[in-house]
PDB file of C-alpha atoms in Angstrom:
ATOM      1  CA  MET A   5       0.000   0.000   0.000  1.00  0.00           C
ATOM      2  CA  SER A   6       1.043   3.655  -0.337  1.00  0.00           C
ATOM      3  CA  GLN A   7       2.894   5.632   2.314  1.00  0.00           C
ATOM      4  CA  ALA A   8      -0.137   7.917   2.899  1.00  0.00           C
ATOM      5  CA  PRO A   9      -1.629   7.901   6.414  1.00  0.00           C
ATOM      6  CA  LEU A  10      -3.862   4.879   7.004  1.00  0.00           C
ATOM      7  CA  TYR A  11      -7.036   6.920   7.392  1.00  0.00           C
ATOM      8  CA  LEU A  12      -6.307   8.621   4.049  1.00  0.00           C
ATOM      9  CA  GLN A  13      -5.776   5.263   2.316  1.00  0.00           C
ATOM     10  CA  ILE A  14      -9.156   4.112   3.592  1.00  0.00           C
ATOM     11  CA  LYS A  15     -10.755   7.398   2.578  1.00  0.00           C
ATOM     12  CA  GLN A  16      -9.319   7.031  -0.937  1.00  0.00           C
ATOM     13  CA  PHE A  17     -10.531   3.430  -1.108  1.00  0.00           C
ATOM     14  CA  ILE A  18     -14.099   4.433  -0.247  1.00  0.00           C
ATOM     15  CA  HIS A  19     -14.027   7.464  -2.528  1.00  0.00           C
ATOM     16  CA  GLN A  20     -12.822   5.347  -5.451  1.00  0.00           C
ATOM     17  CA  LYS A  21     -15.674   2.901  -4.868  1.00  0.00           C
ATOM     18  CA  ILE A  22     -18.073   5.837  -5.125  1.00  0.00           C
ATOM     19  CA  LEU A  23     -16.419   7.366  -8.218  1.00  0.00           C
ATOM     20  CA  SER A  24     -16.325   4.024 -10.045  1.00  0.00           C
ATOM     21  CA  GLY A  25     -20.014   3.402  -9.392  1.00  0.00           C
ATOM     22  CA  GLN A  26     -19.383   0.241  -7.386  1.00  0.00           C
ATOM     23  CA  TRP A  27     -21.089   2.056  -4.537  1.00  0.00           C
ATOM     24  CA  PRO A  28     -23.805   4.142  -6.238  1.00  0.00           C
ATOM     25  CA  VAL A  29     -25.937   6.878  -4.657  1.00  0.00           C
ATOM     26  CA  GLY A  30     -28.109   5.318  -1.955  1.00  0.00           C
ATOM     27  CA  GLN A  31     -25.757   2.367  -1.421  1.00  0.00           C
ATOM     28  CA  ARG A  32     -24.899   1.481   2.161  1.00  0.00           C
ATOM     29  CA  ILE A  33     -21.123   1.156   2.432  1.00  0.00           C
ATOM     30  CA  SER A  34     -19.191  -1.391   4.457  1.00  0.00           C
ATOM     31  CA  THR A  35     -19.568  -0.992   8.216  1.00  0.00           C
ATOM     32  CA  GLU A  36     -16.786   0.482  10.332  1.00  0.00           C
ATOM     33  CA  LEU A  37     -16.191  -2.953  11.825  1.00  0.00           C
ATOM     34  CA  GLU A  38     -15.872  -4.540   8.379  1.00  0.00           C
ATOM     35  CA  LEU A  39     -13.415  -1.845   7.247  1.00  0.00           C
ATOM     36  CA  THR A  40     -11.479  -2.198  10.494  1.00  0.00           C
ATOM     37  CA  GLU A  41     -11.002  -5.911   9.828  1.00  0.00           C
ATOM     38  CA  GLN A  42     -10.320  -5.431   6.095  1.00  0.00           C
ATOM     39  CA  PHE A  43      -7.526  -2.902   6.651  1.00  0.00           C
ATOM     40  CA  ASN A  44      -6.357  -4.228  10.032  1.00  0.00           C
ATOM     41  CA  VAL A  45      -6.566  -0.806  11.646  1.00  0.00           C
ATOM     42  CA  SER A  46      -8.271   0.729  14.653  1.00  0.00           C
ATOM     43  CA  ARG A  47     -11.926   1.767  14.666  1.00  0.00           C
ATOM     44  CA  MET A  48     -10.787   5.371  15.250  1.00  0.00           C
ATOM     45  CA  THR A  49      -8.814   5.344  11.982  1.00  0.00           C
ATOM     46  CA  VAL A  50     -11.814   4.127   9.986  1.00  0.00           C
ATOM     47  CA  ASN A  51     -14.071   6.624  11.713  1.00  0.00           C
ATOM     48  CA  LYS A  52     -11.744   9.482  10.724  1.00  0.00           C
ATOM     49  CA  ALA A  53     -11.867   8.469   7.044  1.00  0.00           C
ATOM     50  CA  ILE A  54     -15.652   8.203   7.032  1.00  0.00           C
ATOM     51  CA  ARG A  55     -16.089  11.442   8.966  1.00  0.00           C
ATOM     52  CA  ASP A  56     -14.018  13.315   6.384  1.00  0.00           C
ATOM     53  CA  LEU A  57     -16.168  11.958   3.544  1.00  0.00           C
ATOM     54  CA  VAL A  58     -19.327  12.900   5.415  1.00  0.00           C
ATOM     55  CA  ASN A  59     -18.035  16.457   5.921  1.00  0.00           C
ATOM     56  CA  GLU A  60     -17.181  16.665   2.200  1.00  0.00           C
ATOM     57  CA  GLY A  61     -20.703  15.632   1.233  1.00  0.00           C
ATOM     58  CA  HIS A  62     -19.948  12.172  -0.205  1.00  0.00           C
ATOM     59  CA  LEU A  63     -21.481  10.107   2.584  1.00  0.00           C
ATOM     60  CA  GLN A  64     -24.414  10.438   4.954  1.00  0.00           C
ATOM     61  CA  ARG A  65     -24.794   8.732   8.325  1.00  0.00           C
ATOM     62  CA  ARG A  66     -28.242   7.408   9.217  1.00  0.00           C
ATOM     63  CA  PRO A  67     -28.689   6.481  12.880  1.00  0.00           C
ATOM     64  CA  ARG A  68     -29.156   2.731  13.409  1.00  0.00           C
ATOM     65  CA  LEU A  69     -29.114   2.132   9.625  1.00  0.00           C
ATOM     66  CA  GLY A  70     -25.519   2.766   8.595  1.00  0.00           C
ATOM     67  CA  THR A  71     -23.564   5.063   6.298  1.00  0.00           C
ATOM     68  CA  PHE A  72     -24.826   5.686   2.755  1.00  0.00           C
ATOM     69  CA  VAL A  73     -23.511   7.250  -0.444  1.00  0.00           C
ATOM     70  CA  CYS A  74     -25.305  10.515  -1.113  1.00  0.00           C
ATOM     71  CA  ALA A  75     -25.768  12.539  -4.283  1.00  0.00           C
ATOM     72  CA  PRO A  76     -23.109  15.201  -4.826  1.00  0.00           C
ATOM     73  CA  GLU A  77     -24.430  18.605  -3.819  1.00  0.00           C
ATOM     74  CA  GLU A  78     -24.021  21.192  -6.546  1.00  0.00           C
ATOM     75  CA  LYS A  79     -22.148  24.209  -5.272  1.00  0.00           C
ATOM     76  CA  VAL A  80     -23.654  27.641  -5.547  1.00  0.00           C
ATOM     77  CA  GLN A  81     -21.552  29.748  -7.912  1.00  0.00           C
ATOM     78  CA  SER A  82     -20.974  33.502  -8.051  1.00  0.00           C
ATOM     79  CA  PRO A  83     -18.905  35.596 -10.475  1.00  0.00           C
ATOM     80  CA  LEU A  84     -15.626  36.750  -8.964  1.00  0.00           C
ATOM     81  CA  LEU A  85     -14.908  39.627 -11.338  1.00  0.00           C
ATOM     82  CA  ASP A  86     -18.327  41.214 -10.969  1.00  0.00           C
ATOM     83  CA  ILE A  87     -20.689  42.284  -8.203  1.00  0.00           C
ATOM     84  CA  ARG A  88     -24.095  40.659  -8.276  1.00  0.00           C
ATOM     85  CA  ASN A  89     -27.037  41.213  -5.984  1.00  0.00           C
ATOM     86  CA  ILE A  90     -27.198  37.994  -3.979  1.00  0.00           C
ATOM     87  CA  ALA A  91     -31.004  38.107  -3.848  1.00  0.00           C
ATOM     88  CA  GLU A  92     -31.092  38.172  -7.650  1.00  0.00           C
ATOM     89  CA  GLU A  93     -28.560  35.327  -7.874  1.00  0.00           C
ATOM     90  CA  VAL A  94     -30.693  33.112  -5.661  1.00  0.00           C
ATOM     91  CA  THR A  95     -33.988  33.796  -7.441  1.00  0.00           C
ATOM     92  CA  GLN A  96     -32.362  33.259 -10.842  1.00  0.00           C
ATOM     93  CA  ARG A  97     -31.407  29.771  -9.690  1.00  0.00           C
ATOM     94  CA  GLY A  98     -35.073  29.124  -8.987  1.00  0.00           C
ATOM     95  CA  LYS A  99     -34.565  29.221  -5.225  1.00  0.00           C
ATOM     96  CA  GLN A 100     -36.197  31.276  -2.484  1.00  0.00           C
ATOM     97  CA  TYR A 101     -34.161  34.162  -1.084  1.00  0.00           C
ATOM     98  CA  SER A 102     -34.450  35.532   2.443  1.00  0.00           C
ATOM     99  CA  ASN A 103     -32.177  37.207   4.965  1.00  0.00           C
ATOM    100  CA  SER A 104     -31.765  37.992   8.639  1.00  0.00           C
ATOM    101  CA  VAL A 105     -30.471  41.416   9.662  1.00  0.00           C
ATOM    102  CA  ILE A 106     -28.298  40.847  12.723  1.00  0.00           C
ATOM    103  CA  LYS A 107     -26.998  44.371  13.261  1.00  0.00           C
ATOM    104  CA  GLN A 108     -27.309  47.808  11.686  1.00  0.00           C
ATOM    105  CA  SER A 109     -25.660  50.651  13.572  1.00  0.00           C
ATOM    106  CA  SER A 110     -23.426  53.713  13.670  1.00  0.00           C
ATOM    107  CA  ILE A 111     -19.940  53.141  15.128  1.00  0.00           C
ATOM    108  CA  LEU A 112     -16.577  54.883  15.443  1.00  0.00           C
ATOM    109  CA  ALA A 113     -13.833  53.600  13.151  1.00  0.00           C
ATOM    110  CA  ASP A 114     -10.956  51.886  14.920  1.00  0.00           C
ATOM    111  CA  GLU A 115      -7.461  51.934  13.419  1.00  0.00           C
ATOM    112  CA  HIS A 116      -7.940  48.769  11.367  1.00  0.00           C
ATOM    113  CA  THR A 117     -11.325  49.778   9.946  1.00  0.00           C
ATOM    114  CA  ALA A 118     -10.223  53.359   9.309  1.00  0.00           C
ATOM    115  CA  THR A 119      -7.336  52.060   7.217  1.00  0.00           C
ATOM    116  CA  LYS A 120      -9.536  49.699   5.207  1.00  0.00           C
ATOM    117  CA  LEU A 121     -12.222  52.337   4.595  1.00  0.00           C
ATOM    118  CA  GLY A 122      -9.872  55.255   4.066  1.00  0.00           C
ATOM    119  CA  VAL A 123     -11.234  57.473   6.863  1.00  0.00           C
ATOM    120  CA  MET A 124      -9.843  59.092   9.989  1.00  0.00           C
ATOM    121  CA  ILE A 125      -9.680  57.078  13.227  1.00  0.00           C
ATOM    122  CA  ASN A 126     -12.815  57.696  15.350  1.00  0.00           C
ATOM    123  CA  SER A 127     -14.776  58.874  12.311  1.00  0.00           C
ATOM    124  CA  THR A 128     -18.453  57.946  12.373  1.00  0.00           C
ATOM    125  CA  ILE A 129     -19.120  55.073   9.978  1.00  0.00           C
ATOM    126  CA  PHE A 130     -22.006  52.679   9.420  1.00  0.00           C
ATOM    127  CA  TYR A 131     -21.894  48.968  10.169  1.00  0.00           C
ATOM    128  CA  SER A 132     -24.183  46.059   9.240  1.00  0.00           C
ATOM    129  CA  GLU A 133     -24.294  42.294   9.648  1.00  0.00           C
ATOM    130  CA  ILE A 134     -26.672  40.219   7.542  1.00  0.00           C
ATOM    131  CA  ILE A 135     -27.104  36.483   6.947  1.00  0.00           C
ATOM    132  CA  HIS A 136     -28.345  35.616   3.452  1.00  0.00           C
ATOM    133  CA  PHE A 137     -30.312  32.410   2.860  1.00  0.00           C
ATOM    134  CA  GLU A 138     -31.137  30.217  -0.104  1.00  0.00           C
ATOM    135  CA  ASP A 139     -34.184  28.032   0.577  1.00  0.00           C
ATOM    136  CA  LYS A 140     -33.652  28.755   4.290  1.00  0.00           C
ATOM    137  CA  SER A 141     -30.052  27.507   4.163  1.00  0.00           C
ATOM    138  CA  PRO A 142     -27.402  30.153   5.023  1.00  0.00           C
ATOM    139  CA  ILE A 143     -25.061  30.811   2.102  1.00  0.00           C
ATOM    140  CA  GLN A 144     -23.428  34.093   3.109  1.00  0.00           C
ATOM    141  CA  LEU A 145     -22.606  36.112   6.214  1.00  0.00           C
ATOM    142  CA  GLU A 146     -22.106  39.724   5.144  1.00  0.00           C
ATOM    143  CA  ILE A 147     -20.204  42.042   7.490  1.00  0.00           C
ATOM    144  CA  ARG A 148     -19.979  45.534   6.025  1.00  0.00           C
ATOM    145  CA  TRP A 149     -18.545  48.961   6.902  1.00  0.00           C
ATOM    146  CA  VAL A 150     -19.789  52.010   4.979  1.00  0.00           C
ATOM    147  CA  ASN A 151     -18.446  55.561   4.697  1.00  0.00           C
ATOM    148  CA  ALA A 152     -21.221  57.600   6.311  1.00  0.00           C
ATOM    149  CA  SER A 153     -20.220  60.771   4.482  1.00  0.00           C
ATOM    150  CA  TYR A 154     -20.962  59.232   1.087  1.00  0.00           C
ATOM    151  CA  VAL A 155     -24.064  57.201   2.021  1.00  0.00           C
ATOM    152  CA  PRO A 156     -25.800  59.189   4.796  1.00  0.00           C
ATOM    153  CA  ASP A 157     -29.119  57.290   4.548  1.00  0.00           C
ATOM    154  CA  TYR A 158     -27.608  53.799   4.853  1.00  0.00           C
ATOM    155  CA  LEU A 159     -29.046  53.143   8.328  1.00  0.00           C
ATOM    156  CA  ASN A 160     -32.528  54.234   7.246  1.00  0.00           C
ATOM    157  CA  GLN A 161     -32.860  51.333   4.822  1.00  0.00           C
ATOM    158  CA  ASP A 162     -34.896  48.194   5.467  1.00  0.00           C
ATOM    159  CA  PHE A 163     -32.373  45.556   4.463  1.00  0.00           C
ATOM    160  CA  SER A 164     -34.940  42.809   4.869  1.00  0.00           C
ATOM    161  CA  THR A 165     -36.450  44.076   1.610  1.00  0.00           C
ATOM    162  CA  ILE A 166     -33.412  45.486  -0.231  1.00  0.00           C
ATOM    163  CA  THR A 167     -29.867  44.171   0.085  1.00  0.00           C
ATOM    164  CA  PRO A 168     -26.983  46.526   0.922  1.00  0.00           C
ATOM    165  CA  ASN A 169     -25.432  45.592  -2.416  1.00  0.00           C
ATOM    166  CA  LEU A 170     -28.471  46.748  -4.363  1.00  0.00           C
ATOM    167  CA  TYR A 171     -28.940  49.906  -2.313  1.00  0.00           C
ATOM    168  CA  LEU A 172     -25.281  50.921  -2.629  1.00  0.00           C
ATOM    169  CA  SER A 173     -25.208  50.242  -6.364  1.00  0.00           C
ATOM    170  CA  GLN A 174     -28.228  52.520  -6.794  1.00  0.00           C
ATOM    171  CA  SER A 175     -26.926  55.258  -4.482  1.00  0.00           C
ATOM    172  CA  CYS A 176     -23.254  55.167  -5.475  1.00  0.00           C
ATOM    173  CA  PRO A 177     -22.709  53.786  -8.989  1.00  0.00           C
ATOM    174  CA  LEU A 178     -19.779  51.384  -8.986  1.00  0.00           C
ATOM    175  CA  SER A 179     -16.524  52.554 -10.565  1.00  0.00           C
ATOM    176  CA  ALA A 180     -14.002  50.048  -9.142  1.00  0.00           C
ATOM    177  CA  ILE A 181     -13.838  46.942  -6.962  1.00  0.00           C
ATOM    178  CA  GLU A 182     -11.090  45.125  -5.086  1.00  0.00           C
ATOM    179  CA  HIS A 183     -11.429  41.414  -4.305  1.00  0.00           C
ATOM    180  CA  THR A 184      -9.333  39.066  -2.200  1.00  0.00           C
ATOM    181  CA  VAL A 185     -10.409  35.446  -1.699  1.00  0.00           C
ATOM    182  CA  GLU A 186      -9.047  33.088   0.933  1.00  0.00           C
ATOM    183  CA  ALA A 187      -9.917  29.887   2.739  1.00  0.00           C
ATOM    184  CA  VAL A 188     -10.217  30.532   6.471  1.00  0.00           C
ATOM    185  CA  VAL A 189     -10.896  28.705   9.701  1.00  0.00           C
ATOM    186  CA  ALA A 190     -14.280  30.017  10.765  1.00  0.00           C
ATOM    187  CA  ASP A 191     -14.608  31.391  14.281  1.00  0.00           C
ATOM    188  CA  ASP A 192     -17.617  30.665  16.488  1.00  0.00           C
ATOM    189  CA  LYS A 193     -19.562  33.652  15.196  1.00  0.00           C
ATOM    190  CA  VAL A 194     -19.197  32.639  11.548  1.00  0.00           C
ATOM    191  CA  ARG A 195     -19.844  28.946  12.254  1.00  0.00           C
ATOM    192  CA  ASP A 196     -23.056  29.770  14.102  1.00  0.00           C
ATOM    193  CA  ALA A 197     -24.269  32.085  11.337  1.00  0.00           C
ATOM    194  CA  LEU A 198     -23.554  29.620   8.510  1.00  0.00           C
ATOM    195  CA  LYS A 199     -24.436  26.466  10.480  1.00  0.00           C
ATOM    196  CA  LEU A 200     -20.939  25.072   9.963  1.00  0.00           C
ATOM    197  CA  LYS A 201     -19.403  22.176  11.835  1.00  0.00           C
ATOM    198  CA  ALA A 202     -15.981  22.525  13.413  1.00  0.00           C
ATOM    199  CA  ASN A 203     -14.078  21.086  10.422  1.00  0.00           C
ATOM    200  CA  ASP A 204     -16.258  22.483   7.625  1.00  0.00           C
ATOM    201  CA  PRO A 205     -14.428  24.656   5.062  1.00  0.00           C
ATOM    202  CA  CYS A 206     -15.160  28.372   4.916  1.00  0.00           C
ATOM    203  CA  LEU A 207     -14.547  30.764   2.037  1.00  0.00           C
ATOM    204  CA  LEU A 208     -13.947  34.470   2.728  1.00  0.00           C
ATOM    205  CA  LEU A 209     -14.254  37.188   0.108  1.00  0.00           C
ATOM    206  CA  ASN A 210     -12.762  40.549   1.116  1.00  0.00           C
ATOM    207  CA  ARG A 211     -14.339  43.292  -0.987  1.00  0.00           C
ATOM    208  CA  ARG A 212     -13.879  47.050  -1.261  1.00  0.00           C
ATOM    209  CA  THR A 213     -15.920  49.213  -3.639  1.00  0.00           C
ATOM    210  CA  TRP A 214     -15.387  52.685  -5.078  1.00  0.00           C
ATOM    211  CA  SER A 215     -17.758  55.164  -6.696  1.00  0.00           C
ATOM    212  CA  HIS A 216     -16.294  58.101  -8.655  1.00  0.00           C
ATOM    213  CA  ASP A 217     -12.895  57.497  -6.991  1.00  0.00           C
ATOM    214  CA  LYS A 218     -14.469  57.526  -3.522  1.00  0.00           C
ATOM    215  CA  LEU A 219     -14.012  54.447  -1.331  1.00  0.00           C
ATOM    216  CA  VAL A 220     -17.599  53.752  -0.289  1.00  0.00           C
ATOM    217  CA  SER A 221     -17.590  50.439   1.553  1.00  0.00           C
ATOM    218  CA  CYS A 222     -15.590  47.403   2.586  1.00  0.00           C
ATOM    219  CA  ALA A 223     -17.094  44.033   3.368  1.00  0.00           C
ATOM    220  CA  LEU A 224     -16.234  40.561   4.597  1.00  0.00           C
ATOM    221  CA  LEU A 225     -18.386  37.959   2.840  1.00  0.00           C
ATOM    222  CA  TYR A 226     -18.201  34.493   4.410  1.00  0.00           C
ATOM    223  CA  HIS A 227     -19.533  31.432   2.573  1.00  0.00           C
ATOM    224  CA  PRO A 228     -19.768  27.719   3.434  1.00  0.00           C
ATOM    225  CA  GLY A 229     -16.933  26.290   1.368  1.00  0.00           C
ATOM    226  CA  ASN A 230     -18.669  22.972   0.742  1.00  0.00           C
ATOM    227  CA  LYS A 231     -21.670  24.720  -0.830  1.00  0.00           C
ATOM    228  CA  TYR A 232     -20.192  27.741  -2.564  1.00  0.00           C
ATOM    229  CA  LYS A 233     -17.637  28.568  -5.224  1.00  0.00           C
ATOM    230  CA  LEU A 234     -16.474  31.709  -7.022  1.00  0.00           C
ATOM    231  CA  SER A 235     -15.699  31.776 -10.720  1.00  0.00           C
ATOM    232  CA  SER A 236     -14.202  34.169 -13.252  1.00  0.00           C
ATOM    233  CA  LYS A 237     -14.018  34.405 -17.021  1.00  0.00           C
ATOM    234  CA  LEU A 238     -11.381  36.421 -18.792  1.00  0.00           C
ATOM    235  CA  ILE A 239     -11.832  37.136 -22.508  1.00  0.00           C
ATOM    236  CA  MET A 240      -8.558  37.712 -24.342  1.00  0.00           C
ATOM    237  CA  ASN A 241      -8.571  39.866 -27.465  1.00  0.00           C
TER     238      ASN A 241
END
């Protein structure tokens, strides 16, 4: 056998069975005891391999019935080189959009936020936290800071009916965007908002937007990494 860790060898064995169709969707896989005996390893090692495949969406545990192959879950996709209204994205996929406004307030910019937003420390800025849902499943936690001087009516908006993205695009026409994407370890706040388990992947999009050379807002957009992906298309002349 290969020199990979034992749990990874077992994980690859199970995954190959799924990919080859030997274990089709709905098939109950070998029990942990059977795999323990087959590979001559501990139950903990087998459990680790199966747990990873469950977290990745390949397997599903059913209490008292066993572990079954499940259908691959199509990831939600958003354009990376553009800014789309998330409510519109969801409805265009034929899903139901909703959101939960967690916080909407006026705050004083600390050093870090002042630098990101291009304002003086202790300047009054606007802050909002919103969880966006697709068919009642959380797909994005939006944490946003807004330059109050450029968007004075931001706090007067009902973001349960209009998203910050849509309102800002109408109030301050977009002239430039800055994107940075990274995989992160979600903290408790993000995990709770997105209903993530401890080992679930999390995708973070850092975004800043300008209107007429004015830096209007900066946002942290967290997504469940096992349900979401970002894409881009570059056309070369």
